[in-house]
């Protein structure tokens, strides 16, 4: 017995580096920015949506994420499903370097994918938790624009915040 | 193409979320990174979150209740005030006091008013110097928040009666009346010196008196070396005999600043007391016009309820309390004493028997079986209770009486039945 093929609606997205991605409607609706756009322009579904702020590398990762989470949500909730979601999220961020993590945050922020954004922000928080000021500086790629006196003053005012910091090992 | 994603591009929202997940210590460190980041870390909504998470504060105030200019300032003041303690312990002690005070503000505000404000580090130092002890960390913190209770004898005609506002509460049966207070540091010093003088404790002993009863003598001692709490038995004056109050296995790291999860008996004791009050296991009771916290449990499983089989519905509730100050560990038969409280009430709805209407009932007979562990040590069958035949009217307050029984073991039971007659036992002819 063959199953009748169900026509799932596809949406086309074009990234900043001019790649086109065809995604199922359900997945595109996970991007609140796009969902809002379609709510306001119901006739626009045939058009290609430009995403000038998202690279193809980011978009393909994000599509993977949304696809997997949609599949998780379709199953019955249970503690083993929660465990699988946790493992998937951990794996999703583990291999990425700090740069790609930040790029993903920008993309998730632009596309307004709340759950992904929250998860990525947590991952960044986990990476800089308990680290030294220098480490955080390097992570964000920022220059120290304090004078030594100014920085020393902040530290002195808040001694309680500088105990128990992990040593930098990189 | 490698793109360096700078912080500016991350956006304030993402940064705010990251900082709120990082917590207060890391947020301060992030503020050292650059001026741009300092702006983001200064947002007071962030510090409002931290104040709420750590200290359950919804308005900016310091640890003495004075208003602060912002949540950021408030958080700073708290950390500075308690810089010499592990922060997780500070949070835990605050939660312990908050739980007690929440219950008090709803159910017994007169007691909340007796809580003195926190002792200073130098007050505590004085105690340690004068008594030559080092207080366990959790107990120090408990005093930093509140320096015991103010004893007032206002409103009572006889000064020996003292007051009924002890936060630990007590019980009364026959002429034994007990109501336990937390002592302020000044009385801890005085009380401990008296104990050393009169009870012959060694002046090098590490015991200090931390709680005591108005009325009948009942004293609680904290051992500053091991952090355990003890209560004196009837042999305290002669032999310094005491019973420990908290399971030893729970006490940890009481002097270790870098230990994990320090807890001493005083903290555990107050936490448990707060839990019982919050869950309604023990409540405020009124006797005469005097309100006090009663240690007779009010809810199952520590309080049993029985309902009569019969034409009238009578509810009897019973619970017991251990009386350590009358224990005598040297007597095998009567080592422990338990007090019990029996409460009876008649539910509304009169009954008709043989054409006569009865809306009251009277106690006539009672049968008691008392066991120590499983062995029956007392089987009493007789009329009245404590010499009385209580007459119950429907919808009245419960008739309550207390009595006590010695036991040779630390666990036992009292089982019994009451017989009531409808109307009253004075029959009308």
XYZ file of C-alpha atoms in Angstrom:
599
model
C 0.000 0.000 0.000
C 1.504 3.278 -0.947
C 0.889 6.431 1.007
C -0.409 9.402 -0.918
C 2.304 12.031 -1.048
C 1.310 15.018 1.011
C 2.282 18.326 -0.511
C 4.062 20.204 2.255
C 4.323 23.855 1.596
C 7.886 25.051 1.097
C 9.274 28.500 1.710
C 12.413 29.791 0.018
C 14.968 31.788 1.985
C 17.994 33.599 0.566
C 21.002 34.191 2.797
C 23.498 37.059 2.883
C 25.949 35.043 0.762
C 23.278 34.414 -1.856
C 22.472 30.800 -1.115
C 18.860 29.723 -1.386
C 17.316 27.337 1.103
C 13.977 25.615 0.667
C 12.400 24.821 4.017
C 9.100 23.329 5.046
C 6.539 25.854 6.162
C 6.444 24.407 9.659
C 10.114 25.102 10.128
C 9.958 28.614 8.680
C 7.179 29.404 11.125
C 9.582 28.729 13.980
C 11.304 31.963 12.954
C 9.042 34.541 14.568
C 10.332 37.246 12.234
C 9.154 35.240 9.234
C 5.918 34.175 10.872
C 5.057 37.794 11.605
C 5.878 38.724 8.033
C 3.516 36.053 6.674
C 0.770 36.970 9.134
C 0.884 40.478 7.724
C 1.412 39.466 4.100
C -0.488 36.221 3.524
C -0.035 36.399 -0.247
C 3.734 36.548 -0.064
C 4.314 32.843 0.528
C 5.491 32.178 -3.006
C 8.192 34.814 -2.807
C 11.741 34.253 -1.769
C 12.478 35.829 1.588
C 15.817 37.654 1.765
C 17.812 37.285 4.997
C 20.642 39.808 4.590
C 21.847 39.282 8.150
C 22.228 35.520 8.093
C 24.990 33.483 6.468
C 24.336 30.114 4.860
C 26.472 28.405 7.466
C 24.286 29.827 10.244
C 21.016 29.208 8.461
C 21.716 25.559 7.780
C 22.608 25.006 11.448
C 19.470 26.827 12.541
C 17.296 24.828 10.182
C 18.749 21.624 11.587
C 18.025 22.830 15.115
C 14.414 23.744 14.379
C 13.796 20.516 12.478
C 15.076 18.422 15.387
C 13.138 20.358 18.010
C 9.933 20.134 15.986
C 10.416 16.381 15.850
C 11.012 16.239 19.615
C 7.884 18.248 20.283
C 5.791 15.964 18.094
C 6.554 13.077 20.398
C 4.933 12.610 23.785
C 6.606 14.442 26.598
C 8.549 12.254 28.968
C 11.726 12.472 30.987
C 13.596 10.440 28.393
C 12.568 12.908 25.674
C 13.746 15.763 27.903
C 17.031 13.945 28.316
C 17.370 13.564 24.544
C 16.605 17.255 23.989
C 19.266 18.169 26.546
C 21.821 15.928 24.882
C 20.979 17.326 21.443
C 21.365 20.915 22.669
C 24.664 20.105 24.365
C 26.030 18.516 21.193
C 24.752 21.443 19.120
C 26.905 23.959 20.980
C 29.815 21.796 22.030
C 31.648 21.670 18.726
C 31.193 25.334 17.863
C 33.888 27.859 18.559
C 33.171 31.177 20.229
C 32.930 33.004 16.918
C 30.300 30.767 15.415
C 28.383 30.811 18.694
C 28.202 34.585 18.523
C 27.190 34.491 14.850
C 24.403 32.088 15.689
C 23.191 34.386 18.448
C 23.026 37.269 15.996
C 21.109 35.147 13.496
C 18.737 33.713 16.103
C 18.189 37.235 17.406
C 17.416 38.537 13.904
C 15.117 35.626 13.099
C 13.622 35.864 16.581
C 13.773 32.199 17.562
C 13.242 32.464 21.290
C 14.140 28.969 22.452
C 17.295 28.825 20.360
C 18.375 32.285 21.501
C 17.887 31.336 25.125
C 19.844 28.140 24.671
C 22.709 29.893 22.878
C 22.856 32.653 25.500
C 23.073 29.995 28.187
C 25.926 28.376 26.277
C 27.822 31.664 26.163
C 27.139 32.197 29.864
C 28.458 28.710 30.584
C 31.629 29.440 28.635
C 32.492 32.617 30.497
C 31.173 31.655 33.940
C 33.848 31.936 36.627
C 36.464 33.051 34.111
C 38.868 35.908 34.580
C 38.296 39.397 33.235
C 41.043 38.851 30.632
C 39.362 35.709 29.388
C 36.026 37.469 28.961
C 37.791 40.329 27.185
C 39.310 37.933 24.671
C 36.034 36.090 24.245
C 34.235 39.247 23.189
C 37.195 40.630 21.298
C 37.168 43.871 23.244
C 39.909 46.303 24.116
C 40.413 47.381 27.697
C 39.608 51.071 27.715
C 40.060 51.556 31.453
C 43.080 53.114 33.032
C 44.817 50.773 35.485
C 43.564 52.958 38.355
C 39.977 52.780 37.167
C 40.073 49.029 36.828
C 41.717 48.650 40.227
C 38.983 50.828 41.739
C 36.203 48.594 40.404
C 37.943 45.516 41.724
C 38.497 47.064 45.137
C 34.880 48.151 45.422
C 33.662 44.636 44.672
C 36.152 42.312 46.314
C 33.438 39.738 46.879
C 33.100 39.206 43.136
C 36.700 38.243 42.527
C 37.073 35.177 44.704
C 37.215 31.687 43.298
C 37.897 32.566 39.667
C 39.057 29.732 37.410
C 42.668 30.048 36.254
C 43.028 30.806 32.549
C 44.343 27.719 30.822
C 44.478 29.038 27.299
C 35.610 35.051 5.465
C 36.307 35.313 9.176
C 34.033 37.806 10.783
C 34.849 38.982 14.252
C 31.578 39.386 16.016
C 32.030 42.212 18.408
C 29.996 42.718 21.472
C 28.223 45.772 20.086
C 26.600 43.617 17.486
C 25.401 41.013 19.935
C 22.755 43.392 20.989
C 21.702 44.593 24.366
C 18.991 42.012 24.746
C 21.266 39.033 24.229
C 23.826 40.594 26.547
C 21.211 41.222 29.215
C 20.107 37.590 29.018
C 23.691 36.353 29.216
C 24.409 38.515 32.261
C 21.245 37.416 34.045
C 22.271 33.818 33.508
C 25.804 34.519 34.721
C 24.818 35.903 38.093
C 26.129 38.765 40.213
C 29.805 37.806 40.624
C 30.431 37.229 36.928
C 28.438 40.348 36.037
C 30.821 42.447 38.120
C 33.789 40.834 36.388
C 32.245 41.585 33.009
C 31.944 45.227 34.073
C 35.775 45.277 34.341
C 36.180 44.267 30.719
C 35.460 47.640 29.159
C 33.417 50.783 29.654
C 30.892 49.707 27.068
C 30.183 46.534 28.994
C 30.052 48.412 32.273
C 26.996 50.221 30.993
C 25.184 46.972 30.358
C 26.143 45.573 33.742
C 24.798 48.635 35.537
C 21.216 48.161 34.443
C 19.255 48.120 37.649
C 16.723 45.614 36.316
C 19.567 43.091 36.279
C 20.406 43.799 39.923
C 16.729 43.711 40.848
C 16.747 40.157 39.525
C 19.849 39.257 41.544
C 18.425 40.856 44.705
C 15.281 38.844 44.287
C 17.018 35.571 43.495
C 19.571 35.758 46.297
C 17.716 37.667 48.979
C 14.027 37.672 48.039
C 14.115 41.466 48.070
C 11.477 43.319 46.099
C 12.561 46.789 47.174
C 16.144 48.011 47.432
C 17.232 47.897 51.065
C 20.313 47.050 53.103
C 20.503 44.253 55.657
C 19.086 46.469 58.384
C 16.033 47.427 56.360
C 17.249 50.919 55.432
C 16.327 51.910 51.864
C 19.155 51.871 49.300
C 19.444 54.119 46.252
C 19.187 51.261 43.749
C 19.107 47.498 43.601
C 22.740 47.523 42.507
C 23.668 49.561 45.585
C 21.559 47.319 47.805
C 23.205 44.151 46.529
C 26.621 45.705 47.076
C 25.767 46.684 50.665
C 24.607 43.170 51.512
C 27.759 41.558 50.089
C 29.947 43.987 52.001
C 28.031 43.502 55.256
C 28.542 39.746 55.082
C 31.892 39.619 53.292
C 33.390 37.435 56.016
C 30.909 34.581 55.455
C 30.299 32.101 52.628
C 27.536 33.702 50.577
C 25.458 30.499 50.145
C 25.301 30.214 53.958
C 24.185 33.854 54.260
C 21.370 33.177 51.803
C 20.347 30.065 53.671
C 20.255 31.762 57.076
C 18.219 34.625 55.630
C 15.716 32.153 54.207
C 15.478 30.473 57.620
C 14.627 33.738 59.365
C 12.310 34.820 56.537
C 10.279 31.642 56.866
C 9.871 32.144 60.610
C 9.018 35.822 60.200
C 6.492 35.220 57.434
C 4.609 32.823 59.657
C 4.859 35.169 62.639
C 3.598 38.189 60.740
C 0.455 36.268 59.816
C -0.178 34.228 62.928
C 1.649 35.759 65.883
C 2.856 39.308 65.209
C 3.402 39.941 68.936
C 6.319 37.496 68.774
C 7.727 39.025 65.597
C 7.871 42.324 67.478
C 10.166 40.745 70.086
C 12.863 39.835 67.566
C 15.812 42.121 68.184
C 17.770 43.507 65.240
C 20.987 41.822 64.210
C 24.103 41.761 66.365
C 27.237 43.352 64.964
C 30.520 41.548 64.388
C 31.917 43.292 67.445
C 28.957 42.142 69.613
C 29.724 38.594 68.579
C 33.418 39.134 69.152
C 32.636 40.264 72.694
C 30.697 37.087 73.403
C 33.543 34.981 72.075
C 36.136 36.824 74.112
C 34.165 36.806 77.362
C 33.099 33.174 77.175
C 36.317 31.997 75.493
C 34.461 30.225 72.710
C 34.362 30.366 68.947
C 30.809 30.341 67.635
C 30.024 27.951 64.791
C 29.568 29.845 61.505
C 25.838 29.232 61.015
C 25.062 30.386 64.573
C 27.134 33.546 64.089
C 25.079 34.343 61.029
C 21.835 33.650 62.867
C 22.810 36.310 65.439
C 23.884 38.725 62.685
C 20.308 38.745 61.481
C 18.573 38.786 64.872
C 20.112 39.074 68.306
C 17.589 36.838 70.055
C 14.322 38.035 71.537
C 13.455 40.928 73.768
C 11.888 39.627 76.975
C 9.037 41.802 78.097
C 7.005 41.263 81.172
C 4.448 43.825 80.162
C 0.822 43.031 80.712
C 1.431 40.418 83.361
C 0.764 41.207 86.952
C 3.230 38.755 88.499
C 6.775 39.135 87.323
C 7.582 35.490 87.979
C 5.078 34.542 85.290
C 7.308 35.992 82.624
C 5.809 36.079 79.190
C 4.403 33.647 76.634
C 6.098 35.053 73.553
C 8.922 32.549 73.158
C 9.482 31.880 69.477
C 10.128 28.198 70.188
C 6.971 27.960 72.283
C 6.117 25.234 74.767
C 3.364 23.397 76.572
C 1.648 23.129 79.931
C 0.262 20.196 81.884
C -0.667 20.122 85.559
C 1.617 22.785 87.026
C 4.434 22.367 84.544
C 4.477 25.376 82.238
C 7.198 25.986 79.700
C 7.709 28.644 76.995
C 11.109 28.854 75.315
C 12.857 32.045 74.147
C 15.917 32.635 72.018
C 18.334 34.562 74.210
C 20.069 37.732 73.057
C 23.859 37.793 73.281
C 23.828 39.760 76.541
C 21.764 37.010 78.172
C 23.794 34.276 76.531
C 26.849 35.691 78.289
C 25.087 36.143 81.621
C 23.254 32.819 81.483
C 26.357 30.875 80.558
C 28.361 32.449 83.373
C 25.609 31.545 85.828
C 25.558 27.999 84.604
C 29.311 27.732 84.947
C 29.112 29.126 88.486
C 26.068 27.287 89.786
C 26.005 24.088 87.855
C 29.709 23.540 88.153
C 30.476 23.461 84.439
C 34.141 23.779 83.762
C 35.020 27.353 82.851
C 36.754 25.899 79.842
C 33.622 24.108 78.660
C 32.469 25.123 75.229
C 28.784 25.125 76.107
C 26.782 28.331 75.938
C 23.136 28.824 76.864
C 21.194 29.868 73.782
C 17.537 29.348 74.648
C 15.629 29.132 77.906
C 12.121 28.917 79.246
C 10.174 31.438 81.194
C 8.311 29.719 84.053
C 9.737 26.223 84.639
C 13.427 25.705 84.016
C 14.323 24.398 80.574
C 17.665 25.315 79.051
C 19.183 24.732 75.647
C 22.960 24.623 75.258
C 25.043 25.006 72.124
C 28.355 23.165 72.095
C 30.605 25.566 70.218
C 33.162 22.946 69.326
C 30.969 20.431 67.553
C 27.951 22.635 66.790
C 25.438 20.339 68.539
C 22.483 21.560 70.578
C 21.515 19.998 73.909
C 18.628 20.380 76.341
C 19.066 19.896 80.082
C 17.215 17.045 81.827
C 16.006 16.907 85.411
C 19.542 15.924 86.369
C 21.077 19.062 84.872
C 21.587 20.819 88.221
C 23.240 17.775 89.828
C 25.051 16.015 87.006
C 24.961 18.386 84.047
C 22.870 15.787 82.222
C 21.668 16.782 78.737
C 19.958 15.244 75.721
C 21.105 16.088 72.197
C 18.520 17.809 70.043
C 19.585 17.208 66.450
C 20.888 14.050 64.729
C 24.691 14.218 64.794
C 24.993 13.006 61.226
C 23.419 16.222 59.935
C 25.977 18.556 61.479
C 28.776 19.613 59.113
C 31.749 21.906 58.700
C 30.650 24.290 61.409
C 33.955 26.152 61.624
C 35.133 25.651 58.071
C 34.867 28.866 56.037
C 35.623 26.978 52.846
C 33.491 23.980 53.642
C 30.534 22.989 51.604
C 27.057 23.412 53.089
C 27.955 24.265 56.642
C 25.133 23.492 59.037
C 25.080 23.390 62.811
C 22.366 22.235 65.199
C 21.046 25.741 65.864
C 20.392 26.357 62.156
C 18.877 22.909 61.610
C 16.705 23.297 64.693
C 15.319 26.669 63.619
C 14.815 25.490 60.031
C 12.813 22.504 61.252
C 10.814 24.686 63.639
C 10.007 27.059 60.776
C 8.916 24.123 58.645
C 6.538 22.849 61.325
C 5.020 26.290 61.831
C 4.666 26.908 58.102
C 2.930 23.555 57.572
C 0.561 24.033 60.483
C 1.993 21.055 62.358
C 2.216 23.289 65.414
C 0.147 26.403 65.979
C -0.686 29.263 68.283
C -2.940 28.224 71.133
C -4.967 30.294 73.478
C -5.455 29.445 77.117
C -7.269 31.953 79.217
C -6.371 35.149 77.461
C -2.827 34.128 76.818
C -1.620 33.136 73.348
C 1.492 31.098 72.855
C 3.027 28.635 70.425
C 2.045 25.140 71.511
C 4.334 22.226 70.748
C 1.499 19.671 70.738
C 1.114 18.760 67.052
C -2.196 19.613 65.385
C -2.199 17.597 62.184
C -1.769 13.966 61.208
C 0.291 11.899 61.447
C 1.534 13.408 64.703
C -2.024 14.157 65.826
C -4.635 11.407 65.861
C -8.299 12.009 65.398
C -11.173 9.757 66.358
C -14.864 10.222 65.772
C -17.536 8.576 67.863
C -19.910 5.896 66.673
C -23.233 6.940 67.883
C -26.109 9.299 67.716
C -23.973 12.313 68.422
C -20.785 13.105 66.564
C -17.918 13.795 68.912
C -14.440 14.451 67.592
C -11.449 13.708 69.761
C -7.923 14.767 68.778
C -4.809 13.662 70.565
C -1.098 14.377 70.283
C 1.993 14.094 72.439
C 5.126 16.094 73.148
C 8.395 14.893 74.598
C 9.364 16.695 77.822
C 13.158 16.513 78.002
C 13.537 18.789 81.019
C 11.769 16.196 83.170
C 13.609 13.208 81.753
C 15.864 11.247 84.053
C 18.293 9.169 82.051
C 19.527 7.444 85.170
C 16.145 5.893 86.009
C 15.386 2.864 83.904
C 11.622 2.724 84.508
C 10.834 6.420 84.261
C 13.548 7.624 81.963
C 11.429 9.734 79.633
C 8.358 11.832 80.168
C 5.751 12.549 77.540
C 2.946 15.035 77.825
C -0.191 14.600 75.793
C -3.040 16.867 74.890
C -6.580 15.611 74.281
C -9.109 17.841 72.556
C -12.814 17.059 72.343
C -15.649 18.756 70.581
C -19.274 17.994 69.833
C -20.486 18.656 66.323
C -23.763 20.554 65.881
C -26.948 18.659 65.163
C -28.773 17.485 68.218
C -30.256 14.009 68.456
C -33.560 12.649 69.539
C -33.707 9.556 71.712
C -37.030 8.177 72.932
C -38.714 11.408 72.101
C -36.281 13.528 74.112
C -33.981 16.021 72.404
C -30.352 16.155 73.462
C -28.035 18.888 72.272
C -25.174 18.322 74.656
C -23.198 15.377 75.924
C -21.005 14.604 78.865
C -17.916 12.519 79.327
C -18.551 9.551 81.516
C -15.813 6.989 81.244
C -12.356 6.543 79.831
C -10.123 3.565 79.084
C -6.393 4.081 78.562
C -3.692 1.660 77.497
C -0.180 3.043 77.635
C 2.685 1.190 75.981
C 6.419 1.669 76.115
C 7.530 0.320 72.752
C 5.088 -2.575 72.530
C 4.891 -3.522 76.197
C 1.813 -2.409 78.113
C 2.828 -0.485 81.156
C -0.503 0.967 82.135
C -4.121 -0.040 81.607
C -6.555 2.319 83.272
C -10.297 1.956 83.209
C -12.230 4.511 85.099
C -14.471 7.485 85.180
C -13.585 11.057 84.325
C -10.429 12.586 82.911
C -8.098 14.508 85.225
C -10.944 14.337 87.700
C -13.388 16.121 85.425
C -16.522 15.166 83.492
C -16.450 17.678 80.655
C -19.865 18.734 79.389
C -19.777 19.444 75.677
C -22.147 21.739 73.810
C -22.320 21.730 70.044
C -20.263 24.337 68.191
C -18.295 25.309 71.329
C -14.510 25.551 71.380
C -12.786 22.251 72.005
C -12.461 21.055 75.569
C -8.743 20.549 76.030
C -6.858 18.834 78.768
C -3.269 17.778 79.169
C -1.702 15.001 81.119
C 1.555 13.115 81.050
C 3.084 9.698 81.330
C 6.579 8.461 82.084
C 8.060 5.817 79.787
C 11.112 3.631 80.015
C 11.697 3.863 76.285
C 11.871 6.794 73.921
C 8.929 5.574 71.917
C 5.547 4.356 72.990
C 1.853 4.883 72.529
C -1.321 5.831 74.294
C -4.470 4.169 73.063
C -7.869 4.674 74.502
C -11.550 5.237 74.282
C -13.992 7.630 75.822
C -17.623 7.058 76.592
C -20.072 9.940 76.543
C -23.734 10.131 77.535
C -26.171 12.354 75.703
C -27.499 15.311 77.619
C -25.695 15.325 80.892
C -25.102 12.739 83.528
C -27.386 14.557 85.902
C -30.616 13.046 84.741
C -33.823 14.947 85.206
C -36.667 13.182 86.872
